[in-house]
Every structure is written in structure tokens, then in C-alpha cells.
Amino acid sequence: MIRESQRDYMIVLSIAFASFLARLNLYTVNVSLPTISRAFNIGTSEASQIVTAYLVVITGTLILFGKLGDKLGFKDLFIIGYIVFILGSLLCGLSQGIYSLIASRFLQGLGSSILLATSFAMIAQTIPREKLGWAFGINATATAIGVAAGAPLGGIIAGYFSWRLVFLINIPLGVIAIFFALRYLPSSNTPQSKAMTNPGGFDILGAILSFSALSVLLYVINEGSKRGWTSPTVLMFAVASVLLFICFVLWEKQCANPLLDTGMLKSGGFVFALLATTMAYMLIAGNSFLLPFFLELVKGINSAQTGMVLLTYSLIYVFVSPYAGKLSDRTNPVRMCAIAMLSGAVNTFVFAYTMRLSGIVPVIVFLGWLGFSYVFFLSPINSLVMGLAPKGKEGAASGLLNTAINLSMVFGVAVFELIFSQSLSGSAQGGINLNDLRGSQVLLYRGFSYSYVAGGLMCLAAMAFSIMVKQRPRNNKIITL
């Protein structure tokens, strides 16, 4: 019989492996896109659909699977998620054409969505509240390792072996993960599961409306920078997305068993913590998108060297994250989040000015400082969001949190690209051909600098929302900044 501390450790590792695998898969595939494009003789537009298909399914179904976890039980659904992910990976690896690969990515995205929607909730349900910061710190470390290992691993596999192995490698990893989940995760305890036997007990219409609204919104974001934000097609779909969201909210308010418990949104602390998370992830996503272009076009280093530079953030995060998680359990997490985001804002503003200095030292300092700032933000904010979720609603809260994170990452990329393009040409329509700007250092610096000023403002917004959070711990006293 293992001790309770060992039990908690194995539970967290079993859950965190899902976060590791999801991020590893995302970054290995992204690096392999040029190789896949050559294999199928396709352009960048079709290649982007390999990523978009995966993202649309994840974002559109996270709330659904979070709710299903509350009803069916998280352990059973978690294992189903691995099975679906493995099957999707197998079909991706065996795909003989671009459209079969995109369809298989939809299935793989479903598996990833299930894993992400249930992982946060299982930590919140199975780990004692006084250890939640530590648990989310381990989960964040696993995510950072997946990010750090994904790019170089994907490049090696696609470059020296085959792009198909980028997908097929998930199969043995997934099988190992299922073994540990069956061995260490506690059995599901779901008194609400009886609702699933009642055909009217699950919100089918709410699931359709939420998926449709989020999918249309992602289409608008993706097409806005290509066609122009005033394009009739983009405007039409934007209106459709708003109408679908309104229909979803109105339906949820009168539904007997809603997909989204709107009562959670009445908690100011929960909403502010969610908004703080959203703003913080916008900078992370925008930076991940834009910084490689800066390193290649301005600093003149190749893709392999760029990958090594980008490791700075993940390495700092990996080594510091466990300590940050433990610290958030012993100190005021609200204050910790606010200070971390203030640090991130100062760092980003400084980088917007110092990026003009020669060499890559300013970039390394920026990434290291950014990793240090975020490691002291993400663990406590995740703990706050899940700790503020109503009892028995952890799955829905986890789905809502991960939906917000994925949407914010899409918005982050769109905002950085929009500001960068407009600052260079005065028009975002159609984007910018960066190859035409390799010698235009003044224009490039202006575009990158303006984008990172916007990133600093995102951190300040995250800090402001963090300050507004009120936490109710076990002693029932309110904790604020």
C-alpha cells in the first residue's frame, strides 16, 4: 500500500502526462507542416487546415466534455479520451491524402479535448485543496516539457525519418498513459450519472449551439486577417457567431439541465480569474507566433538556432514551476498572480525598446524573464479558477477554463499579426509578405515593437483582473490582494 503523499504524486503525474502529450503533439505537428506540405504537394493554406481542424474541435467541445465528465465520471471519460486520441493518431499516420489527414485530425482533436477538459477537474477533485498549487505546478511543468521537447523532436522525426512517425509515436505513449491511469486514478464517483440515462437529461441543443458559435468565431478570426475585417463574408459570419452565442446563453438560462451553469458566471471571483487567464495567454500565443519571425528576419539566425533560443522560456518554466506551485499553496495566490503579471508587463515593455540592440542577448533575457513571470502566475491562477468553481461543477469549470485558454491563444495570434501588419503597411488585408521586408530594418523594428507594446498591455489587463479576484478558502474568509 502506498502512502497518501505517494498516491497524490502518482495521480498528478498520470493526469499531467495528458497535458504533456497534448502540447507535444501540437508542437511536433507544427514543425512538420513543411514536410507534410511537400509530401502531399499542397500550399500553406491547405497545410494550415491541419492545425485549424484540430483547434476548432478542441475549442468547440471543451465545455461539452467538461459537462460530460461531471455526469459520466472523469476517470472513465479520461481513458476514453486517450483511446480516441490514439485512434486519431493512427489514422493520421496512415493518411494517404490531405483531406483524410484533416479528417483524422478532427478525431485526434476530440481525444485531446476530452483529455484537457477532464484533467483540471480531476486534479481539483482528487487532490487536497492545500496541495492544489503544487498539483497544478506539476501539470504546468509537464505542459512546458511538452512544448520544449515538441519542436526539436518533431524536426528530428520529420527530417530524418518520416512525418508519419510524428503521429504514430503517440500510440505507444498513449498506451503507457492508459496503463498508469487505470493503475493510479481513483474510480469515478458520479451521483449525477443517472441523468445520462434520461434522454432529456443532457443538453443536446446547448452542445450544438456552443460548438457552432465557437467554430464560426474561429473562422472569423482566421479569415479576418486574410480577407480583411470589413469583408462582407467576414462580417456576415461575425454576426452569425454573435447571434449563435446569444441563442446559446438564452437557451442555457431556461434549460433544466444546462451545458453551461450560468450561475458560475455570477461569481465575480471566478469570472475575473478566468479573464486574467485569458489576457495572459494572449501574450504567450502572440509571442510564440511572432518571435520566430523576429529572430529570422531581424537577427538573421536559422530555424534550428531559433528553436534553441526559444527553449529559454520552457527551461526556466520547467525548473522553477514545482517551487512556484508549492509557494502558491503557502502564500496569497491573488497577490502572487498580480505581481507576476506586473513583472511580465515590465519585461515586455522593456523588450519592445531593447529589441533594437545588437545580438540575441535581449531576446534571451526577455524569454527568461517571461518564463519566470509566468511560472508564478499560471499555477496559482489555475488553482484559483478551480477552487472558485462550485462543488460538483469542476468538469464544467475545467471545460470553460480550457475553452477560454484556447480562444485567447487564437485571439493572441490574431492581435499580434494584425498590429504587426498594420504598422508595416497601414492595412491588415492579405497580410504581409515578410520576404520583401528582409532589408527594411526600420519597418520591421516598428512592427515588432508595436506588437510587444500591445503584449505588455495584455499583461497589465491580466494584473488588473487578478487584483479583482476574491478567493474563498476552507476557513471561509475572503482573501484579496
Coordinates of N, CA and C in Angstrom, one line a residue, residues 131-343:
K131 N -3.0 21.4 -1.4 CA -1.9 21.0 -2.3 C -2.2 21.3 -3.7
L132 N -3.3 22.0 -4.0 CA -3.7 22.3 -5.4 C -2.6 23.1 -6.1
G133 N -2.0 24.1 -5.5 CA -1.0 24.8 -6.2 C 0.2 24.0 -6.6
W134 N 0.6 23.1 -5.7 CA 1.7 22.1 -6.1 C 1.2 21.2 -7.3
A135 N 0.0 20.7 -7.2 CA -0.5 19.8 -8.3 C -0.6 20.5 -9.6
F136 N -1.1 21.8 -9.6 CA -1.2 22.5 -10.9 C 0.2 22.9 -11.4
G137 N 1.1 23.1 -10.4 CA 2.5 23.4 -10.8 C 3.2 22.2 -11.5
I138 N 2.9 21.0 -11.1 CA 3.4 19.8 -11.8 C 2.8 19.7 -13.2
N139 N 1.5 19.9 -13.2 CA 0.8 19.9 -14.5 C 1.3 20.9 -15.5
A140 N 1.6 22.1 -15.0 CA 2.2 23.2 -15.8 C 3.6 22.8 -16.3
T141 N 4.4 22.1 -15.4 CA 5.7 21.7 -15.8 C 5.6 20.7 -16.9
A142 N 4.7 19.7 -16.8 CA 4.5 18.8 -17.9 C 4.2 19.4 -19.2
T143 N 3.3 20.4 -19.1 CA 3.0 21.2 -20.3 C 4.2 21.9 -20.9
A144 N 5.0 22.5 -20.1 CA 6.3 23.2 -20.5 C 7.2 22.2 -21.1
I145 N 7.4 21.0 -20.6 CA 8.3 20.0 -21.1 C 7.8 19.6 -22.5
G146 N 6.4 19.4 -22.7 CA 5.9 19.1 -24.0 C 6.2 20.1 -25.0
V147 N 6.1 21.4 -24.6 CA 6.4 22.5 -25.5 C 7.9 22.5 -25.9
A148 N 8.7 22.3 -24.8 CA 10.2 22.3 -25.1 C 10.6 21.2 -25.9
A149 N 10.1 20.0 -25.7 CA 10.5 18.8 -26.5 C 9.9 18.7 -27.9
G150 N 8.7 19.4 -28.0 CA 7.9 19.2 -29.3 C 8.6 19.7 -30.5
A151 N 9.1 20.9 -30.5 CA 9.8 21.5 -31.7 C 11.0 20.7 -32.2
P152 N 12.0 20.5 -31.3 CA 13.2 19.7 -31.7 C 12.8 18.2 -32.1
L153 N 11.9 17.6 -31.3 CA 11.6 16.2 -31.6 C 10.9 16.1 -32.9
G154 N 9.9 17.0 -33.2 CA 9.2 17.0 -34.5 C 10.2 17.2 -35.7
G155 N 11.1 18.1 -35.5 CA 12.1 18.4 -36.6 C 12.9 17.2 -36.8
I156 N 13.4 16.5 -35.8 CA 14.2 15.3 -36.0 C 13.5 14.2 -36.6
I157 N 12.3 13.9 -36.1 CA 11.5 12.8 -36.7 C 11.1 13.0 -38.1
A158 N 10.6 14.3 -38.4 CA 10.2 14.6 -39.8 C 11.4 14.7 -40.8
G159 N 12.5 15.2 -40.3 CA 13.7 15.4 -41.1 C 14.5 14.1 -41.4
Y160 N 14.6 13.3 -40.4 CA 15.5 12.1 -40.5 C 14.7 10.8 -40.7
F161 N 13.4 10.8 -40.4 CA 12.6 9.5 -40.5 C 11.4 9.8 -41.5
S162 N 10.3 10.0 -40.9 CA 9.1 10.3 -41.7 C 8.1 11.1 -40.9
W163 N 7.3 12.0 -41.6 CA 6.4 12.8 -40.9 C 5.3 11.9 -40.3
R164 N 5.1 10.7 -40.8 CA 4.0 9.8 -40.3 C 4.3 9.4 -38.8
L165 N 5.6 9.3 -38.5 CA 6.0 8.9 -37.2 C 5.7 10.0 -36.1
V166 N 5.5 11.2 -36.6 CA 5.1 12.3 -35.7 C 3.8 12.0 -35.1
F167 N 2.9 11.3 -35.8 CA 1.6 10.9 -35.3 C 1.7 9.6 -34.7
L168 N 2.4 8.6 -35.3 CA 2.4 7.3 -34.8 C 3.1 7.1 -33.4
I169 N 4.0 8.0 -33.1 CA 4.7 8.0 -31.8 C 3.7 8.2 -30.7
N170 N 2.6 8.8 -30.9 CA 1.6 8.9 -29.9 C 0.9 7.6 -29.4
I171 N 1.0 6.6 -30.3 CA 0.3 5.3 -29.9 C 1.0 4.7 -28.7
P172 N 2.3 4.4 -28.8 CA 2.9 3.7 -27.6 C 2.8 4.6 -26.3
L173 N 3.0 6.0 -26.5 CA 2.9 6.9 -25.4 C 1.5 6.8 -24.8
G174 N 0.4 6.8 -25.7 CA -0.9 6.7 -25.2 C -1.3 5.5 -24.4
V175 N -0.7 4.3 -24.9 CA -1.0 3.0 -24.3 C -0.3 3.1 -22.9
I176 N 0.9 3.6 -22.8 CA 1.5 3.7 -21.4 C 0.7 4.6 -20.5
A177 N 0.2 5.7 -21.1 CA -0.6 6.6 -20.3 C -1.9 5.9 -19.8
I178 N -2.5 5.1 -20.6 CA -3.8 4.4 -20.2 C -3.4 3.4 -19.0
F179 N -2.3 2.8 -19.1 CA -1.9 1.8 -18.0 C -1.8 2.5 -16.7
F180 N -1.1 3.7 -16.7 CA -0.9 4.4 -15.5 C -2.3 5.0 -15.0
A181 N -3.1 5.4 -15.9 CA -4.4 6.0 -15.5 C -5.3 4.9 -14.8
L182 N -5.3 3.7 -15.4 CA -6.1 2.6 -14.8 C -5.5 2.2 -13.5
R183 N -4.2 2.3 -13.3 CA -3.5 1.8 -12.1 C -3.6 2.8 -11.0
Y184 N -3.6 4.1 -11.2 CA -3.4 5.1 -10.1 C -4.6 6.0 -10.0
L185 N -5.4 6.3 -11.0 CA -6.5 7.2 -10.8 C -7.6 6.6 -10.1
P186 N -8.2 7.3 -9.1 CA -9.3 6.7 -8.3 C -10.5 6.5 -9.2
S187 N -11.4 5.6 -8.7 CA -12.6 5.4 -9.5 C -13.5 6.6 -9.5
S188 N -14.3 6.7 -10.6 CA -15.2 7.9 -10.7 C -16.3 7.8 -9.7
N189 N -16.6 8.9 -9.1 CA -17.8 9.0 -8.1 C -18.7 10.0 -8.7
T190 N -19.7 9.5 -9.4 CA -20.6 10.5 -10.1 C -22.1 10.2 -9.8
P191 N -22.6 10.8 -8.7 CA -24.0 10.6 -8.4 C -24.9 11.2 -9.5
Q192 N -24.4 12.1 -10.3 CA -25.2 12.7 -11.3 C -25.3 11.9 -12.5
S193 N -24.6 10.7 -12.6 CA -24.5 10.0 -13.8 C -25.9 9.4 -14.3
K194 N -26.8 9.3 -13.3 CA -28.2 8.9 -13.7 C -28.8 9.8 -14.7
A195 N -28.4 11.0 -14.7 CA -29.1 12.0 -15.6 C -28.8 11.6 -17.1
M196 N -27.7 10.8 -17.3 CA -27.4 10.5 -18.7 C -28.4 9.4 -19.2
T197 N -29.0 8.7 -18.3 CA -30.0 7.6 -18.7 C -31.3 8.3 -19.2
N198 N -31.5 9.5 -18.9 CA -32.7 10.2 -19.2 C -32.4 11.0 -20.5
P199 N -33.1 10.7 -21.6 CA -32.8 11.4 -22.9 C -32.9 12.9 -22.8
G200 N -33.7 13.4 -21.8 CA -33.8 14.8 -21.7 C -32.9 15.4 -20.6
G201 N -32.0 14.5 -20.1 CA -31.1 14.9 -19.0 C -29.8 15.5 -19.5
F202 N -29.6 15.5 -20.8 CA -28.4 16.1 -21.3 C -28.8 17.2 -22.4
D203 N -28.0 18.3 -22.3 CA -28.4 19.5 -23.1 C -27.8 19.3 -24.5
I204 N -28.5 18.6 -25.4 CA -28.0 18.4 -26.8 C -28.0 19.7 -27.5
L205 N -29.1 20.5 -27.5 CA -29.2 21.7 -28.2 C -28.1 22.7 -27.8
G206 N -27.8 22.8 -26.4 CA -26.8 23.6 -25.9 C -25.4 23.2 -26.5
A207 N -25.2 21.9 -26.6 CA -23.9 21.5 -27.2 C -23.8 21.9 -28.6
I208 N -24.9 21.8 -29.4 CA -24.8 22.1 -30.8 C -24.6 23.6 -31.0
L209 N -25.3 24.4 -30.1 CA -25.2 25.9 -30.2 C -23.8 26.4 -29.8
S210 N -23.2 25.8 -28.8 CA -21.9 26.2 -28.3 C -20.8 25.9 -29.3
F211 N -20.9 24.7 -29.9 CA -19.9 24.2 -30.9 C -20.0 25.1 -32.1
S212 N -21.3 25.4 -32.6 CA -21.4 26.2 -33.8 C -20.9 27.6 -33.6
A213 N -21.3 28.2 -32.4 CA -20.8 29.6 -32.1 C -19.3 29.7 -32.1
L214 N -18.7 28.8 -31.4 CA -17.2 28.8 -31.3 C -16.5 28.5 -32.6
S215 N -17.1 27.6 -33.4 CA -16.5 27.3 -34.7 C -16.6 28.4 -35.6
V216 N -17.7 29.1 -35.7 CA -17.9 30.3 -36.5 C -17.0 31.4 -36.1
L217 N -16.8 31.6 -34.8 CA -15.9 32.6 -34.3 C -14.5 32.4 -34.7
L218 N -14.1 31.1 -34.6 CA -12.7 30.8 -35.0 C -12.5 31.0 -36.5
Y219 N -13.6 30.7 -37.3 CA -13.5 31.0 -38.8 C -13.3 32.5 -39.0
V220 N -14.1 33.3 -38.3 CA -14.0 34.8 -38.4 C -12.6 35.3 -38.1
I221 N -12.0 34.8 -37.0 CA -10.6 35.2 -36.6 C -9.6 34.8 -37.7
N222 N -9.8 33.5 -38.2 CA -8.8 33.0 -39.2 C -8.9 33.7 -40.5
E223 N -10.2 34.1 -40.9 CA -10.4 34.7 -42.2 C -10.2 36.2 -42.2
G224 N -10.4 36.8 -41.0 CA -10.4 38.2 -40.9 C -9.1 38.8 -41.4
S225 N -7.9 38.2 -41.0 CA -6.6 38.8 -41.5 C -6.3 38.5 -42.9
K226 N -7.0 37.5 -43.5 CA -6.8 37.2 -44.9 C -7.7 38.0 -45.9
R227 N -9.0 38.0 -45.6 CA -9.9 38.7 -46.4 C -10.1 40.2 -46.1
G228 N -9.7 40.6 -44.9 CA -9.9 41.9 -44.4 C -11.1 41.9 -43.4
W229 N -11.0 42.6 -42.3 CA -12.0 42.6 -41.3 C -13.4 43.2 -41.7
T230 N -13.3 44.0 -42.8 CA -14.6 44.6 -43.3 C -15.1 43.8 -44.5
S231 N -14.6 42.7 -44.8 CA -15.1 41.9 -45.9 C -16.5 41.5 -45.6
P232 N -17.4 41.5 -46.6 CA -18.8 41.1 -46.3 C -18.9 39.7 -45.8
T233 N -18.1 38.8 -46.3 CA -18.2 37.4 -45.8 C -17.8 37.3 -44.3
V234 N -16.7 38.0 -43.9 CA -16.3 38.0 -42.5 C -17.3 38.7 -41.6
L235 N -17.9 39.8 -42.1 CA -18.9 40.5 -41.3 C -20.1 39.6 -41.1
M236 N -20.5 38.9 -42.2 CA -21.7 38.0 -42.1 C -21.5 36.9 -41.1
F237 N -20.3 36.3 -41.1 CA -20.1 35.2 -40.2 C -19.9 35.7 -38.7
A238 N -19.4 37.0 -38.6 CA -19.2 37.6 -37.3 C -20.6 37.8 -36.7
V239 N -21.5 38.3 -37.4 CA -22.9 38.5 -37.0 C -23.5 37.1 -36.6
A240 N -23.3 36.1 -37.4 CA -23.8 34.8 -37.2 C -23.3 34.2 -35.9
S241 N -22.0 34.5 -35.6 CA -21.4 34.0 -34.4 C -22.0 34.7 -33.1
V242 N -22.2 36.0 -33.2 CA -22.9 36.7 -32.1 C -24.3 36.2 -31.9
L243 N -25.0 36.0 -32.9 CA -26.4 35.5 -32.8 C -26.4 34.1 -32.2
L244 N -25.5 33.3 -32.6 CA -25.4 31.9 -32.0 C -25.1 31.9 -30.5
F245 N -24.1 32.8 -30.1 CA -23.8 33.0 -28.7 C -25.0 33.5 -27.9
I246 N -25.7 34.4 -28.5 CA -26.9 34.9 -27.8 C -28.0 33.8 -27.6
C247 N -28.2 33.1 -28.6 CA -29.1 31.9 -28.6 C -28.7 30.9 -27.5
F248 N -27.3 30.7 -27.5 CA -26.8 29.7 -26.5 C -27.1 30.2 -25.1
V249 N -26.8 31.4 -24.8 CA -26.9 32.0 -23.4 C -28.4 31.9 -23.0
L250 N -29.3 32.4 -24.0 CA -30.7 32.4 -23.7 C -31.3 31.0 -23.4
W251 N -30.8 30.0 -24.2 CA -31.2 28.6 -24.0 C -30.7 28.1 -22.7
E252 N -29.5 28.4 -22.4 CA -28.9 27.8 -21.1 C -29.6 28.4 -19.9
K253 N -30.1 29.6 -19.9 CA -30.8 30.2 -18.8 C -32.1 29.5 -18.5
Q254 N -32.8 28.9 -19.5 CA -34.1 28.3 -19.3 C -34.0 26.8 -19.3
C255 N -32.8 26.2 -19.6 CA -32.7 24.8 -19.7 C -32.7 24.2 -18.4
A256 N -33.4 23.0 -18.2 CA -33.4 22.4 -16.9 C -32.1 21.8 -16.5
N257 N -31.3 21.3 -17.5 CA -30.0 20.7 -17.2 C -29.0 21.3 -18.1
P258 N -28.6 22.5 -17.9 CA -27.8 23.3 -18.9 C -26.4 22.7 -19.1
L259 N -25.8 22.9 -20.3 CA -24.4 22.5 -20.5 C -23.5 23.4 -19.8
L260 N -23.8 24.7 -19.7 CA -23.0 25.7 -19.0 C -23.9 26.3 -17.9
D261 N -23.4 26.0 -16.7 CA -24.0 26.6 -15.5 C -23.8 28.1 -15.4
T262 N -24.8 28.8 -15.9 CA -24.6 30.3 -15.9 C -24.4 30.9 -14.5
G263 N -24.8 30.1 -13.4 CA -24.6 30.5 -12.1 C -23.1 30.7 -11.7
M264 N -22.2 29.9 -12.4 CA -20.8 30.1 -12.2 C -20.3 31.5 -12.6
L265 N -21.0 32.1 -13.7 CA -20.6 33.4 -14.2 C -21.1 34.5 -13.3
K266 N -21.9 34.2 -12.3 CA -22.4 35.2 -11.3 C -21.3 35.4 -10.2
S267 N -20.4 34.5 -10.1 CA -19.3 34.6 -9.2 C -18.2 35.5 -9.7
G268 N -18.1 36.7 -9.2 CA -17.1 37.7 -9.7 C -15.7 37.2 -9.6
G269 N -15.4 36.5 -8.5 CA -14.0 35.9 -8.4 C -13.7 35.0 -9.5
F270 N -14.6 34.1 -9.8 CA -14.4 33.1 -10.9 C -14.2 33.7 -12.2
V271 N -15.1 34.7 -12.6 CA -15.1 35.4 -13.8 C -13.8 36.2 -14.0
F272 N -13.4 36.9 -12.9 CA -12.1 37.7 -13.0 C -10.9 36.8 -13.2
A273 N -10.9 35.7 -12.5 CA -9.8 34.8 -12.6 C -9.7 34.2 -14.0
L274 N -10.9 34.0 -14.6 CA -11.0 33.5 -16.0 C -10.5 34.5 -17.0
L275 N -10.8 35.8 -16.7 CA -10.4 36.9 -17.6 C -8.9 37.1 -17.5
A276 N -8.4 37.0 -16.3 CA -6.9 37.2 -16.1 C -6.2 36.1 -16.9
T277 N -6.7 34.9 -16.8 CA -6.0 33.8 -17.5 C -6.1 34.0 -19.0
T278 N -7.2 34.5 -19.5 CA -7.4 34.8 -20.9 C -6.4 35.8 -21.4
M279 N -6.3 37.0 -20.7 CA -5.3 38.0 -21.1 C -3.9 37.5 -21.1
A280 N -3.5 36.8 -20.1 CA -2.2 36.3 -20.0 C -1.8 35.3 -21.2
Y281 N -2.7 34.5 -21.6 CA -2.4 33.5 -22.6 C -2.4 34.2 -24.0
M282 N -3.0 35.4 -24.1 CA -2.9 36.1 -25.4 C -1.5 36.5 -25.7
L283 N -0.8 36.9 -24.7 CA 0.6 37.3 -24.9 C 1.5 36.1 -25.2
I284 N 1.3 35.0 -24.5 CA 2.0 33.8 -24.8 C 1.8 33.3 -26.2
A285 N 0.6 33.3 -26.7 CA 0.3 32.8 -28.1 C 0.9 33.8 -29.1
G286 N 0.7 35.1 -28.9 CA 1.2 36.1 -29.8 C 2.7 36.0 -29.9
N287 N 3.4 35.9 -28.8 CA 4.8 35.8 -28.8 C 5.3 34.6 -29.5
S288 N 4.7 33.4 -29.2 CA 5.1 32.2 -29.9 C 4.9 32.3 -31.4
F289 N 4.0 33.0 -31.9 CA 3.8 33.2 -33.3 C 4.8 34.2 -33.9
L290 N 5.0 35.3 -33.3 CA 5.8 36.4 -33.9 C 7.3 36.3 -33.7
L291 N 7.7 35.8 -32.5 CA 9.1 35.9 -32.2 C 10.0 35.1 -33.1
P292 N 9.6 33.9 -33.6 CA 10.4 33.2 -34.6 C 10.7 34.1 -35.9
F293 N 9.7 34.9 -36.3 CA 9.9 35.8 -37.5 C 10.9 36.8 -37.1
F294 N 10.9 37.4 -35.9 CA 11.8 38.4 -35.5 C 13.2 37.8 -35.5
L295 N 13.4 36.6 -34.9 CA 14.7 36.0 -34.9 C 15.3 35.8 -36.3
E296 N 14.4 35.4 -37.2 CA 14.9 35.0 -38.5 C 15.2 36.3 -39.4
L297 N 14.2 37.2 -39.4 CA 14.3 38.4 -40.3 C 15.2 39.5 -39.8
V298 N 15.2 39.7 -38.4 CA 16.0 40.8 -37.9 C 17.3 40.3 -37.4
K299 N 17.3 39.2 -36.6 CA 18.6 38.7 -36.0 C 19.4 37.8 -37.0
G300 N 18.7 37.3 -38.0 CA 19.4 36.5 -39.1 C 19.9 35.2 -38.7
I301 N 19.2 34.5 -37.7 CA 19.5 33.1 -37.4 C 18.6 32.1 -38.0
N302 N 19.1 30.9 -38.2 CA 18.2 29.9 -38.9 C 17.2 29.2 -37.9
S303 N 16.4 28.3 -38.5 CA 15.3 27.8 -37.7 C 15.8 26.9 -36.6
A304 N 16.9 26.2 -36.8 CA 17.5 25.3 -35.7 C 18.0 26.2 -34.5
Q305 N 18.7 27.3 -34.9 CA 19.1 28.2 -33.8 C 17.9 28.9 -33.1
T306 N 16.9 29.2 -33.9 CA 15.7 29.8 -33.3 C 15.1 28.8 -32.3
G307 N 15.0 27.5 -32.6 CA 14.5 26.6 -31.7 C 15.2 26.5 -30.4
M308 N 16.6 26.6 -30.4 CA 17.4 26.6 -29.2 C 17.1 27.9 -28.4
V309 N 17.0 29.0 -29.0 CA 16.7 30.3 -28.3 C 15.4 30.2 -27.6
L310 N 14.4 29.6 -28.3 CA 13.0 29.6 -27.7 C 13.0 28.6 -26.5
L311 N 13.9 27.7 -26.4 CA 14.0 26.8 -25.3 C 14.2 27.5 -24.0
T312 N 14.7 28.8 -24.0 CA 14.9 29.5 -22.8 C 13.7 29.6 -21.9
Y313 N 12.6 30.0 -22.5 CA 11.3 30.1 -21.7 C 10.9 28.8 -21.1
S314 N 10.9 27.7 -21.9 CA 10.5 26.4 -21.3 C 11.4 25.9 -20.2
L315 N 12.7 26.1 -20.4 CA 13.7 25.6 -19.4 C 13.5 26.3 -18.1
I316 N 13.3 27.6 -18.1 CA 13.1 28.3 -16.9 C 11.8 27.8 -16.2
Y317 N 10.8 27.7 -17.1 CA 9.5 27.2 -16.5 C 9.6 25.8 -15.9
V318 N 10.3 24.9 -16.6 CA 10.4 23.5 -16.1 C 11.0 23.5 -14.7
F319 N 12.1 24.2 -14.6 CA 12.9 24.1 -13.3 C 12.3 24.9 -12.2
V320 N 11.6 25.9 -12.5 CA 11.0 26.8 -11.4 C 9.6 26.4 -11.0
S321 N 8.8 25.8 -12.0 CA 7.4 25.5 -11.8 C 7.0 24.8 -10.5
P322 N 7.7 23.7 -10.2 CA 7.4 23.0 -8.9 C 7.5 23.9 -7.7
Y323 N 8.5 24.7 -7.6 CA 8.6 25.6 -6.5 C 7.6 26.7 -6.4
A324 N 7.2 27.2 -7.6 CA 6.1 28.2 -7.7 C 4.8 27.6 -7.2
G325 N 4.5 26.4 -7.6 CA 3.3 25.7 -7.2 C 3.2 25.6 -5.7
K326 N 4.3 25.1 -5.1 CA 4.3 25.0 -3.6 C 4.2 26.4 -2.9
L327 N 4.8 27.4 -3.5 CA 4.8 28.7 -2.9 C 3.3 29.2 -2.9
S328 N 2.6 28.9 -4.0 CA 1.2 29.4 -4.1 C 0.3 28.8 -3.1
D329 N 0.7 27.6 -2.6 CA -0.1 27.0 -1.5 C 0.2 27.6 -0.2
R330 N 1.3 28.3 0.0 CA 1.7 28.9 1.3 C 1.5 30.4 1.4
T331 N 1.2 31.0 0.2 CA 1.1 32.5 0.3 C -0.2 32.9 -0.4
N332 N -0.4 34.2 -0.5 CA -1.6 34.7 -1.1 C -1.6 34.6 -2.6
P333 N -2.4 33.7 -3.2 CA -2.3 33.4 -4.6 C -2.7 34.6 -5.5
V334 N -3.7 35.4 -4.9 CA -4.1 36.6 -5.6 C -3.0 37.6 -5.8
R335 N -2.3 37.9 -4.7 CA -1.2 38.8 -4.8 C -0.1 38.3 -5.7
M336 N 0.2 37.0 -5.6 CA 1.2 36.3 -6.4 C 0.9 36.5 -7.9
C337 N -0.3 36.3 -8.3 CA -0.7 36.5 -9.7 C -0.5 37.9 -10.1
A338 N -1.0 38.9 -9.3 CA -0.9 40.3 -9.7 C 0.6 40.7 -9.9
I339 N 1.5 40.3 -8.9 CA 2.9 40.7 -9.0 C 3.5 40.0 -10.2
A340 N 3.2 38.8 -10.5 CA 3.7 38.1 -11.7 C 3.4 38.8 -13.0
M341 N 2.1 39.2 -13.1 CA 1.7 39.9 -14.3 C 2.3 41.3 -14.4
L342 N 2.5 42.0 -13.3 CA 3.2 43.3 -13.3 C 4.6 43.1 -13.8
S343 N 5.3 42.0 -13.4 CA 6.6 41.7 -13.8 C 6.6 41.4 -15.3

